[in-house]
Amino acid sequence: MCGRYATTKDAPDLSALFEAFDDTRDGLVTDYNVAPTDPVPIVRMSARLGGRTLSVARWGLVPSWAGDTKGAARMINARAETVATTPAYARAFAGRRCLVPADGWYEWVRQPGGGKQAYFMTAPEPVVFGGLWAAWGDQKLLTSSIVTMPALGDLALVHNRMPLVLAPDRWEAWLAGGGDAADLLAPPSDATLAGIEVRPVGAGVGDVRNDGPGLVARVAAPALAAPRDEPVELTLF
């Protein structure tokens, strides 16, 4: 977790939601099947622009000191347990945190009789992940990562990890520099968790070449019964 998600709100809607300056420069695209290294919207603080800024970043953080971008696909998630101390993430966690808006995220559960069932975790309002960002190279390539934590409640029936979901009353502290790590990385409230739907969806999302609203349509599926720890291999092209 999290290796696939959906983000479909346009730049005007997102800039209004976060009261952020739109710096996407027409680079934001609707994507129901975001995969590692894809361009995604993030909201960050920009000294140059004087406040909250909606930007497009490549998913997969590349630290400023990295020699190249080859490892980006392995840096899509940062574990909450170690994000403040791991060299690749510590600097970003201390001063370059961002909000990652999404419609929801996907996970897969292996079925007892074989095969996999995809699930889409979503909510009526945009789901906002706690994220990190970095600027790499002379071209200042923006890259990002999503902070993950142990799954809670019904979400643990799908996967043992989940993104750090931030309610609106936590956005300001997350975007500000510094802060107490324990407070910043606190799990979402029971109310926030209760608002997240675990929706079975079709197999089409397993192929990153597929896109469109049909990927998040509900399908019939067996009831979830037990926590799932096994990673599921996805088809990346």
Short mmCIF file of C-alpha atoms in Angstrom, two decimals, residues 37-157:
data_model
loop_
_atom_site.label_atom_id
_atom_site.label_comp_id
_atom_site.label_asym_id
_atom_site.label_seq_id
_atom_site.Cartn_x
_atom_site.Cartn_y
_atom_site.Cartn_z
CA THR A 37 5.84 7.83 -11.56
CA ASP A 38 2.57 9.25 -12.95
CA PRO A 39 1.95 13.02 -12.57
CA VAL A 40 -0.38 13.80 -9.66
CA PRO A 41 -1.71 16.90 -7.89
CA ILE A 42 -0.22 17.91 -4.54
CA VAL A 43 -0.81 20.91 -2.29
CA ARG A 44 2.33 22.37 -0.70
CA MET A 45 3.60 25.57 0.82
CA SER A 46 5.60 27.71 -1.61
CA ALA A 47 7.77 30.58 -0.41
CA ARG A 48 7.99 31.86 -3.99
CA LEU A 49 4.22 32.04 -4.35
CA GLY A 50 3.57 33.04 -0.76
CA GLY A 51 1.33 30.27 0.54
CA ARG A 52 -0.59 27.14 -0.34
CA THR A 53 0.11 26.06 -3.89
CA LEU A 54 -1.48 23.39 -6.08
CA SER A 55 1.29 21.74 -8.09
CA VAL A 56 1.83 18.70 -10.27
CA ALA A 57 4.43 16.25 -8.97
CA ARG A 58 5.64 12.89 -10.18
CA TRP A 59 4.58 10.09 -7.82
CA GLY A 60 7.75 8.55 -6.41
CA LEU A 61 9.95 10.78 -4.30
CA VAL A 62 13.47 11.53 -5.51
CA PRO A 63 15.58 13.11 -2.74
CA SER A 64 17.47 16.23 -3.79
CA TRP A 65 20.78 14.42 -3.18
CA ALA A 66 19.94 11.43 -5.41
CA GLY A 67 22.23 10.90 -8.40
CA ASP A 68 19.34 10.03 -10.72
CA THR A 69 15.60 9.30 -10.74
CA LYS A 70 15.83 5.55 -11.30
CA GLY A 71 14.61 4.62 -7.82
CA ALA A 72 11.47 6.77 -7.89
CA ALA A 73 9.03 3.88 -8.40
CA ARG A 74 10.23 2.33 -5.13
CA MET A 75 9.68 5.60 -3.23
CA ILE A 76 5.95 6.03 -3.65
CA ASN A 77 5.22 5.28 0.02
CA ALA A 78 6.93 6.39 3.24
CA ARG A 79 6.21 4.42 6.40
CA ALA A 80 4.90 6.54 9.28
CA GLU A 81 6.95 4.46 11.72
CA THR A 82 10.26 5.58 10.18
CA VAL A 83 9.52 8.62 8.00
CA ALA A 84 11.07 11.07 10.47
CA THR A 85 14.40 9.21 10.61
CA THR A 86 14.91 7.48 7.24
CA PRO A 87 17.50 9.51 5.28
CA ALA A 88 15.47 9.45 2.06
CA TYR A 89 12.42 10.99 3.76
CA ALA A 90 13.54 12.79 6.93
CA ARG A 91 14.33 16.15 5.32
CA ALA A 92 11.03 16.21 3.44
CA PHE A 93 9.09 15.20 6.54
CA ALA A 94 10.68 18.00 8.55
CA GLY A 95 9.96 20.79 6.08
CA ARG A 96 8.38 19.63 2.82
CA ARG A 97 5.12 17.97 3.66
CA CYS A 98 2.21 18.12 1.24
CA LEU A 99 -1.41 17.12 0.90
CA VAL A 100 -2.26 14.55 -1.76
CA PRO A 101 -5.90 14.80 -2.91
CA ALA A 102 -7.58 11.66 -4.20
CA ASP A 103 -10.94 10.11 -4.90
CA GLY A 104 -9.70 6.98 -3.15
CA TRP A 105 -7.17 4.16 -3.35
CA TYR A 106 -7.14 0.54 -4.51
CA GLU A 107 -6.09 -2.71 -2.89
CA TRP A 108 -6.39 -6.35 -3.92
CA VAL A 109 -7.43 -9.38 -1.84
CA ARG A 110 -6.55 -12.93 -2.82
CA GLN A 111 -9.65 -15.14 -2.96
CA PRO A 112 -9.74 -18.60 -1.31
CA GLY A 113 -10.56 -20.26 -4.63
CA GLY A 114 -7.87 -18.34 -6.51
CA GLY A 115 -7.79 -15.01 -8.25
CA LYS A 116 -7.89 -11.49 -6.80
CA GLN A 117 -10.68 -9.11 -5.88
CA ALA A 118 -10.00 -5.39 -6.23
CA TYR A 119 -11.36 -2.88 -3.71
CA PHE A 120 -11.63 0.89 -3.90
CA MET A 121 -11.48 2.80 -0.61
CA THR A 122 -13.35 6.05 -1.12
CA ALA A 123 -15.53 8.69 0.55
CA PRO A 124 -18.18 11.25 -0.52
CA GLU A 125 -15.69 14.09 -0.06
CA PRO A 126 -12.12 14.04 -1.45
CA VAL A 127 -9.78 11.76 0.45
CA VAL A 128 -6.60 13.61 1.41
CA PHE A 129 -3.37 11.73 2.11
CA GLY A 130 -0.46 13.08 4.10
CA GLY A 131 2.45 13.30 1.67
CA LEU A 132 6.00 14.52 1.18
CA TRP A 133 7.58 16.37 -1.72
CA ALA A 134 11.06 17.10 -3.02
CA ALA A 135 12.60 19.07 -5.88
CA TRP A 136 15.29 17.21 -7.79
CA GLY A 137 17.96 18.34 -10.24
CA ASP A 138 18.63 21.57 -12.06
CA GLN A 139 15.15 21.46 -13.55
CA LYS A 140 13.64 21.26 -10.03
CA LEU A 141 11.56 18.19 -10.86
CA LEU A 142 8.79 17.92 -8.28
CA THR A 143 8.28 14.43 -6.87
CA SER A 144 6.12 13.12 -4.06
CA SER A 145 5.43 10.22 -1.72
CA ILE A 146 2.41 9.13 0.35
CA VAL A 147 2.82 8.42 4.05
CA THR A 148 1.38 5.05 5.09
CA MET A 149 0.52 3.50 8.45
CA PRO A 150 -0.93 0.26 9.86
CA ALA A 151 -4.47 -0.27 8.64
CA LEU A 152 -7.36 0.31 11.04
CA GLY A 153 -10.90 -1.00 11.35
CA ASP A 154 -12.46 -2.54 8.27
CA LEU A 155 -9.56 -1.32 6.15
CA ALA A 156 -7.42 -4.02 7.77
CA LEU A 157 -9.65 -6.62 6.12
#
